[in-house]
mmCIF file of the C-alpha atoms, coordinates in Angstrom:
data_MODEL
# 
_entry.id   MODEL 
# 
loop_
_atom_site.group_PDB 
_atom_site.id 
_atom_site.type_symbol 
_atom_site.label_atom_id 
_atom_site.label_alt_id 
_atom_site.label_comp_id 
_atom_site.label_asym_id 
_atom_site.label_entity_id 
_atom_site.label_seq_id 
_atom_site.pdbx_PDB_ins_code 
_atom_site.Cartn_x 
_atom_site.Cartn_y 
_atom_site.Cartn_z 
_atom_site.occupancy 
_atom_site.B_iso_or_equiv 
_atom_site.pdbx_formal_charge 
_atom_site.auth_seq_id 
_atom_site.auth_comp_id 
_atom_site.auth_asym_id 
_atom_site.auth_atom_id 
_atom_site.pdbx_PDB_model_num 
ATOM 1   C CA . MET A 1 1   ? 109.349 95.574  90.151  1.00 0.00 ? 1   MET A CA 1 
ATOM 2   C CA . VAL A 1 2   ? 111.414 98.359  91.762  1.00 0.00 ? 2   VAL A CA 1 
ATOM 3   C CA . GLY A 1 3   ? 114.613 98.716  91.011  1.00 0.00 ? 3   GLY A CA 1 
ATOM 4   C CA . PRO A 1 4   ? 117.415 99.898  93.190  1.00 0.00 ? 4   PRO A CA 1 
ATOM 5   C CA . GLY A 1 5   ? 117.533 102.910 94.609  1.00 0.00 ? 5   GLY A CA 1 
ATOM 6   C CA . SER A 1 6   ? 113.463 102.984 94.711  1.00 0.00 ? 6   SER A CA 1 
ATOM 7   C CA . VAL A 1 7   ? 111.850 103.495 97.650  1.00 0.00 ? 7   VAL A CA 1 
ATOM 8   C CA . VAL A 1 8   ? 107.802 102.613 97.998  1.00 0.00 ? 8   VAL A CA 1 
ATOM 9   C CA . ALA A 1 9   ? 106.186 104.473 101.720 1.00 0.00 ? 9   ALA A CA 1 
ATOM 10  C CA . VAL A 1 10  ? 102.220 103.723 102.407 1.00 0.00 ? 10  VAL A CA 1 
ATOM 11  C CA . GLU A 1 11  ? 101.056 105.486 105.506 1.00 0.00 ? 11  GLU A CA 1 
ATOM 12  C CA . PHE A 1 12  ? 97.498  104.332 107.740 1.00 0.00 ? 12  PHE A CA 1 
ATOM 13  C CA . GLY A 1 13  ? 96.159  105.258 110.354 1.00 0.00 ? 13  GLY A CA 1 
ATOM 14  C CA . ALA A 1 14  ? 97.415  103.976 114.142 1.00 0.00 ? 14  ALA A CA 1 
ATOM 15  C CA . ARG A 1 15  ? 94.506  102.917 115.752 1.00 0.00 ? 15  ARG A CA 1 
ATOM 16  C CA . PRO A 1 16  ? 93.799  98.532  116.130 1.00 0.00 ? 16  PRO A CA 1 
ATOM 17  C CA . GLU A 1 17  ? 91.150  98.662  113.145 1.00 0.00 ? 17  GLU A CA 1 
ATOM 18  C CA . GLN A 1 18  ? 93.646  99.912  110.706 1.00 0.00 ? 18  GLN A CA 1 
ATOM 19  C CA . LEU A 1 19  ? 96.043  97.459  110.984 1.00 0.00 ? 19  LEU A CA 1 
ATOM 20  C CA . GLY A 1 20  ? 94.216  94.789  108.614 1.00 0.00 ? 20  GLY A CA 1 
ATOM 21  C CA . LEU A 1 21  ? 94.696  97.986  106.637 1.00 0.00 ? 21  LEU A CA 1 
ATOM 22  C CA . GLY A 1 22  ? 98.814  98.436  107.315 1.00 0.00 ? 22  GLY A CA 1 
ATOM 23  C CA . ARG A 1 23  ? 99.135  93.943  106.225 1.00 0.00 ? 23  ARG A CA 1 
ATOM 24  C CA . VAL A 1 24  ? 97.021  94.197  103.397 1.00 0.00 ? 24  VAL A CA 1 
ATOM 25  C CA . LEU A 1 25  ? 99.385  97.181  101.956 1.00 0.00 ? 25  LEU A CA 1 
ATOM 26  C CA . THR A 1 26  ? 103.172 95.122  103.359 1.00 0.00 ? 26  THR A CA 1 
ATOM 27  C CA . ARG A 1 27  ? 102.095 92.294  101.480 1.00 0.00 ? 27  ARG A CA 1 
ATOM 28  C CA . ALA A 1 28  ? 100.752 94.454  98.331  1.00 0.00 ? 28  ALA A CA 1 
ATOM 29  C CA . VAL A 1 29  ? 103.796 95.827  98.471  1.00 0.00 ? 29  VAL A CA 1 
ATOM 30  C CA . GLY A 1 30  ? 106.327 93.004  98.809  1.00 0.00 ? 30  GLY A CA 1 
ATOM 31  C CA . LEU A 1 31  ? 105.301 91.196  96.277  1.00 0.00 ? 31  LEU A CA 1 
ATOM 32  C CA . GLY A 1 32  ? 105.629 94.156  94.048  1.00 0.00 ? 32  GLY A CA 1 
ATOM 33  C CA . LEU A 1 33  ? 108.781 94.390  95.432  1.00 0.00 ? 33  LEU A CA 1 
ATOM 34  C CA . GLY A 1 34  ? 109.958 91.377  94.100  1.00 0.00 ? 34  GLY A CA 1 
ATOM 35  C CA . VAL A 1 35  ? 109.890 89.013  97.568  1.00 0.00 ? 35  VAL A CA 1 
ATOM 36  C CA . ALA A 1 36  ? 108.666 85.735  96.967  1.00 0.00 ? 36  ALA A CA 1 
ATOM 37  C CA . VAL A 1 37  ? 106.075 84.514  98.163  1.00 0.00 ? 37  VAL A CA 1 
ATOM 38  C CA . GLY A 1 38  ? 107.324 82.623  100.936 1.00 0.00 ? 38  GLY A CA 1 
ATOM 39  C CA . GLU A 1 39  ? 109.199 85.382  102.349 1.00 0.00 ? 39  GLU A CA 1 
ATOM 40  C CA . ASN A 1 40  ? 106.852 87.616  101.454 1.00 0.00 ? 40  ASN A CA 1 
ATOM 41  C CA . ALA A 1 41  ? 104.603 86.547  105.284 1.00 0.00 ? 41  ALA A CA 1 
ATOM 42  C CA . ASP A 1 42  ? 106.916 85.786  107.479 1.00 0.00 ? 42  ASP A CA 1 
ATOM 43  C CA . LEU A 1 43  ? 107.387 90.054  106.157 1.00 0.00 ? 43  LEU A CA 1 
ATOM 44  C CA . GLU A 1 44  ? 104.271 90.702  106.261 1.00 0.00 ? 44  GLU A CA 1 
ATOM 45  C CA . LEU A 1 45  ? 104.100 89.494  110.177 1.00 0.00 ? 45  LEU A CA 1 
ATOM 46  C CA . VAL A 1 46  ? 107.703 91.084  110.517 1.00 0.00 ? 46  VAL A CA 1 
ATOM 47  C CA . VAL A 1 47  ? 105.924 95.038  109.205 1.00 0.00 ? 47  VAL A CA 1 
ATOM 48  C CA . HIS A 1 48  ? 102.097 93.578  111.453 1.00 0.00 ? 48  HIS A CA 1 
ATOM 49  C CA . GLU A 1 49  ? 104.572 93.057  115.297 1.00 0.00 ? 49  GLU A CA 1 
ATOM 50  C CA . VAL A 1 50  ? 106.436 95.966  114.309 1.00 0.00 ? 50  VAL A CA 1 
ATOM 51  C CA . ALA A 1 51  ? 103.019 98.044  113.818 1.00 0.00 ? 51  ALA A CA 1 
ATOM 52  C CA . SER A 1 52  ? 100.980 96.830  116.232 1.00 0.00 ? 52  SER A CA 1 
ATOM 53  C CA . LEU A 1 53  ? 103.653 97.872  119.215 1.00 0.00 ? 53  LEU A CA 1 
ATOM 54  C CA . LEU A 1 54  ? 103.752 100.938 118.190 1.00 0.00 ? 54  LEU A CA 1 
ATOM 55  C CA . VAL A 1 55  ? 100.361 101.358 117.237 1.00 0.00 ? 55  VAL A CA 1 
ATOM 56  C CA . ALA A 1 56  ? 99.452  100.338 121.324 1.00 0.00 ? 56  ALA A CA 1 
ATOM 57  C CA . VAL A 1 57  ? 101.321 103.793 122.720 1.00 0.00 ? 57  VAL A CA 1 
ATOM 58  C CA . ALA A 1 58  ? 100.488 105.673 119.552 1.00 0.00 ? 58  ALA A CA 1 
ATOM 59  C CA . VAL A 1 59  ? 99.130  109.632 120.162 1.00 0.00 ? 59  VAL A CA 1 
ATOM 60  C CA . PRO A 1 60  ? 95.312  109.907 118.398 1.00 0.00 ? 60  PRO A CA 1 
ATOM 61  C CA . GLU A 1 61  ? 96.072  111.100 115.115 1.00 0.00 ? 61  GLU A CA 1 
ATOM 62  C CA . SER A 1 62  ? 99.374  109.493 114.329 1.00 0.00 ? 62  SER A CA 1 
ATOM 63  C CA . VAL A 1 63  ? 99.904  107.657 111.457 1.00 0.00 ? 63  VAL A CA 1 
ATOM 64  C CA . VAL A 1 64  ? 101.820 104.211 110.951 1.00 0.00 ? 64  VAL A CA 1 
ATOM 65  C CA . ARG A 1 65  ? 103.993 105.224 108.019 1.00 0.00 ? 65  ARG A CA 1 
ATOM 66  C CA . CYS A 1 66  ? 106.329 102.263 105.882 1.00 0.00 ? 66  CYS A CA 1 
ATOM 67  C CA . GLU A 1 67  ? 109.267 102.449 103.845 1.00 0.00 ? 67  GLU A CA 1 
ATOM 68  C CA . TYR A 1 68  ? 110.636 100.141 102.095 1.00 0.00 ? 68  TYR A CA 1 
ATOM 69  C CA . GLY A 1 69  ? 114.012 100.773 99.992  1.00 0.00 ? 69  GLY A CA 1 
ATOM 70  C CA . VAL A 1 70  ? 115.153 99.221  97.619  1.00 0.00 ? 70  VAL A CA 1 
ATOM 71  C CA . HIS A 1 71  ? 119.008 98.007  97.782  1.00 0.00 ? 71  HIS A CA 1 
ATOM 72  C CA . ASP A 1 72  ? 119.810 95.367  95.273  1.00 0.00 ? 72  ASP A CA 1 
ATOM 73  C CA . THR A 1 73  ? 118.953 91.930  96.887  1.00 0.00 ? 73  THR A CA 1 
ATOM 74  C CA . VAL A 1 74  ? 118.193 93.825  100.461 1.00 0.00 ? 74  VAL A CA 1 
ATOM 75  C CA . ILE A 1 75  ? 114.785 95.178  100.953 1.00 0.00 ? 75  ILE A CA 1 
ATOM 76  C CA . GLY A 1 76  ? 115.336 98.607  103.523 1.00 0.00 ? 76  GLY A CA 1 
ATOM 77  C CA . VAL A 1 77  ? 112.541 98.851  105.872 1.00 0.00 ? 77  VAL A CA 1 
ATOM 78  C CA . ARG A 1 78  ? 111.175 101.538 108.224 1.00 0.00 ? 78  ARG A CA 1 
ATOM 79  C CA . VAL A 1 79  ? 107.938 101.780 110.262 1.00 0.00 ? 79  VAL A CA 1 
ATOM 80  C CA . THR A 1 80  ? 107.378 104.976 112.840 1.00 0.00 ? 80  THR A CA 1 
ATOM 81  C CA . ALA A 1 81  ? 104.990 106.391 114.779 1.00 0.00 ? 81  ALA A CA 1 
ATOM 82  C CA . ARG A 1 82  ? 103.959 108.896 117.022 1.00 0.00 ? 82  ARG A CA 1 
ATOM 83  C CA . THR A 1 83  ? 103.782 107.597 120.778 1.00 0.00 ? 83  THR A CA 1 
ATOM 84  C CA . ARG A 1 84  ? 103.065 108.504 123.712 1.00 0.00 ? 84  ARG A CA 1 
ATOM 85  C CA . GLU A 1 85  ? 106.173 106.560 125.509 1.00 0.00 ? 85  GLU A CA 1 
ATOM 86  C CA . GLU A 1 86  ? 108.108 103.071 123.871 1.00 0.00 ? 86  GLU A CA 1 
ATOM 87  C CA . PRO A 1 87  ? 106.754 100.332 122.764 1.00 0.00 ? 87  PRO A CA 1 
ATOM 88  C CA . VAL A 1 88  ? 107.050 96.815  124.718 1.00 0.00 ? 88  VAL A CA 1 
ATOM 89  C CA . THR A 1 89  ? 110.065 95.347  123.457 1.00 0.00 ? 89  THR A CA 1 
ATOM 90  C CA . ASP A 1 90  ? 110.387 92.667  126.083 1.00 0.00 ? 90  ASP A CA 1 
ATOM 91  C CA . GLY A 1 91  ? 107.036 90.489  124.866 1.00 0.00 ? 91  GLY A CA 1 
ATOM 92  C CA . LEU A 1 92  ? 105.951 87.758  121.944 1.00 0.00 ? 92  LEU A CA 1 
ATOM 93  C CA . GLY A 1 93  ? 105.565 90.693  119.433 1.00 0.00 ? 93  GLY A CA 1 
ATOM 94  C CA . TRP A 1 94  ? 109.308 92.022  119.448 1.00 0.00 ? 94  TRP A CA 1 
ATOM 95  C CA . TYR A 1 95  ? 110.592 88.441  120.217 1.00 0.00 ? 95  TYR A CA 1 
ATOM 96  C CA . ILE A 1 96  ? 108.894 87.498  117.088 1.00 0.00 ? 96  ILE A CA 1 
ATOM 97  C CA . VAL A 1 97  ? 110.613 90.044  115.106 1.00 0.00 ? 97  VAL A CA 1 
ATOM 98  C CA . ARG A 1 98  ? 114.150 89.356  116.110 1.00 0.00 ? 98  ARG A CA 1 
ATOM 99  C CA . ALA A 1 99  ? 113.684 85.492  115.211 1.00 0.00 ? 99  ALA A CA 1 
ATOM 100 C CA . LEU A 1 100 ? 112.772 86.758  112.069 1.00 0.00 ? 100 LEU A CA 1 
ATOM 101 C CA . ALA A 1 101 ? 114.607 89.861  111.064 1.00 0.00 ? 101 ALA A CA 1 
ATOM 102 C CA . GLY A 1 102 ? 117.466 90.052  113.259 1.00 0.00 ? 102 GLY A CA 1 
ATOM 103 C CA . ASP A 1 103 ? 119.177 92.930  111.922 1.00 0.00 ? 103 ASP A CA 1 
ATOM 104 C CA . ALA A 1 104 ? 115.705 95.214  113.612 1.00 0.00 ? 104 ALA A CA 1 
ATOM 105 C CA . VAL A 1 105 ? 116.610 97.988  116.188 1.00 0.00 ? 105 VAL A CA 1 
ATOM 106 C CA . LEU A 1 106 ? 114.008 100.205 117.516 1.00 0.00 ? 106 LEU A CA 1 
ATOM 107 C CA . ASP A 1 107 ? 115.006 104.056 118.809 1.00 0.00 ? 107 ASP A CA 1 
ATOM 108 C CA . SER A 1 108 ? 113.568 106.759 119.681 1.00 0.00 ? 108 SER A CA 1 
ATOM 109 C CA . GLY A 1 109 ? 113.476 110.972 120.221 1.00 0.00 ? 109 GLY A CA 1 
ATOM 110 C CA . PRO A 1 110 ? 112.054 113.390 120.831 1.00 0.00 ? 110 PRO A CA 1 
ATOM 111 C CA . ALA A 1 111 ? 108.817 115.031 119.100 1.00 0.00 ? 111 ALA A CA 1 
ATOM 112 C CA . GLU A 1 112 ? 106.278 117.478 118.453 1.00 0.00 ? 112 GLU A CA 1 
ATOM 113 C CA . ALA A 1 113 ? 103.528 115.369 120.733 1.00 0.00 ? 113 ALA A CA 1 
ATOM 114 C CA . GLY A 1 114 ? 105.248 112.513 122.559 1.00 0.00 ? 114 GLY A CA 1 
ATOM 115 C CA . LEU A 1 115 ? 107.907 110.556 120.493 1.00 0.00 ? 115 LEU A CA 1 
ATOM 116 C CA . ALA A 1 116 ? 108.997 110.389 116.668 1.00 0.00 ? 116 ALA A CA 1 
ATOM 117 C CA . VAL A 1 117 ? 109.543 106.351 116.948 1.00 0.00 ? 117 VAL A CA 1 
ATOM 118 C CA . ARG A 1 118 ? 111.779 103.979 113.960 1.00 0.00 ? 118 ARG A CA 1 
ATOM 119 C CA . VAL A 1 119 ? 112.020 100.717 113.872 1.00 0.00 ? 119 VAL A CA 1 
ATOM 120 C CA . LEU A 1 120 ? 114.468 99.540  111.575 1.00 0.00 ? 120 LEU A CA 1 
ATOM 121 C CA . PHE A 1 121 ? 115.586 95.805  109.879 1.00 0.00 ? 121 PHE A CA 1 
ATOM 122 C CA . SER A 1 122 ? 116.788 95.098  106.244 1.00 0.00 ? 122 SER A CA 1 
ATOM 123 C CA . TRP A 1 123 ? 114.377 92.615  104.172 1.00 0.00 ? 123 TRP A CA 1 
ATOM 124 C CA . PRO A 1 124 ? 116.969 89.781  102.226 1.00 0.00 ? 124 PRO A CA 1 
ATOM 125 C CA . HIS A 1 125 ? 114.827 88.310  100.283 1.00 0.00 ? 125 HIS A CA 1 
ATOM 126 C CA . ILE A 1 126 ? 114.507 89.914  97.012  1.00 0.00 ? 126 ILE A CA 1 
ATOM 127 C CA . ARG A 1 127 ? 113.783 87.062  93.576  1.00 0.00 ? 127 ARG A CA 1 
ATOM 128 C CA . ALA A 1 128 ? 116.707 87.309  91.562  1.00 0.00 ? 128 ALA A CA 1 
ATOM 129 C CA . GLY A 1 129 ? 116.115 88.497  87.961  1.00 0.00 ? 129 GLY A CA 1 
# 
């Protein structure tokens, strides 16, 4: 298991056919960081929904980057991609994100091509031990 202060990052192409890979990577990282199996399924769902929102508006050749920072019993999660516009946050996907990760925040700023969009949230479900 990775200790406090560590950061694990994974990247995959911001394309619909890569979303399954994102789920597998999130599952593996979550278990490696000590997230219990039941909570890890929820983490996987949240990251998948965020990635889906970003992929829907991604610029060509963009990647989705997921960073997981370990802080005692909480994981700080950051999901980023370059997009053409802001993702839609009034649909079911964002509702699921907010329901499972209530502190989720989406922000964006100008990038070389399009917008640099990031979604941040914390995941307080690390097993003790």
